[in-house]
Amino acid sequence: MGLALIAVSLLIGLGALGTAIGFGLLGGKLLEGSARQPEMAPMLQGKMFLIAGLLDAVPMIGVGIGMYVLFVVAPTLAG
């Protein structure tokens, strides 16, 4: 059970870290693009929100897999 807890912690933590890095890069590129071509800012912002929604799905999937491992797989290995 102990290794399952470590695996779930790593799964959720690294997924959240990757998403945070992705959001930072995405926001930076949005600001760069808006500064270069201000007339394109509304279109870039719409695309940014679409990508942000897809990027935000990654840690949610990680949480789902982590819960599965924690509550379904780990008890079968322990007992």
Coordinates of N, CA and C in Angstrom, one line a residue, residues 66-77:
G66 N -5.2 8.3 -10.4 CA -4.7 8.1 -9.0 C -5.7 7.6 -8.1
M67 N -7.0 8.0 -8.2 CA -8.0 7.5 -7.4 C -8.3 6.0 -7.7
Y68 N -8.2 5.7 -9.0 CA -8.4 4.3 -9.3 C -7.3 3.4 -8.7
V69 N -6.1 3.9 -8.8 CA -5.0 3.1 -8.3 C -5.1 3.0 -6.7
L70 N -5.5 4.1 -6.1 CA -5.6 4.1 -4.7 C -6.7 3.3 -4.1
F71 N -7.9 3.3 -4.7 CA -9.0 2.6 -4.2 C -9.4 1.3 -4.8
V72 N -8.8 1.0 -6.0 CA -9.2 -0.3 -6.7 C -8.0 -1.2 -6.7
V73 N -6.8 -0.7 -7.2 CA -5.7 -1.5 -7.4 C -4.9 -1.8 -6.1
A74 N -4.7 -0.8 -5.3 CA -3.9 -1.0 -4.1 C -4.6 -2.0 -3.1
P75 N -5.9 -1.9 -2.8 CA -6.5 -2.9 -1.9 C -6.4 -4.4 -2.4
T76 N -6.4 -4.6 -3.7 CA -6.3 -5.9 -4.2 C -4.9 -6.4 -4.1
L77 N -3.9 -5.5 -4.1 CA -2.5 -6.0 -3.9 C -2.2 -6.2 -2.5

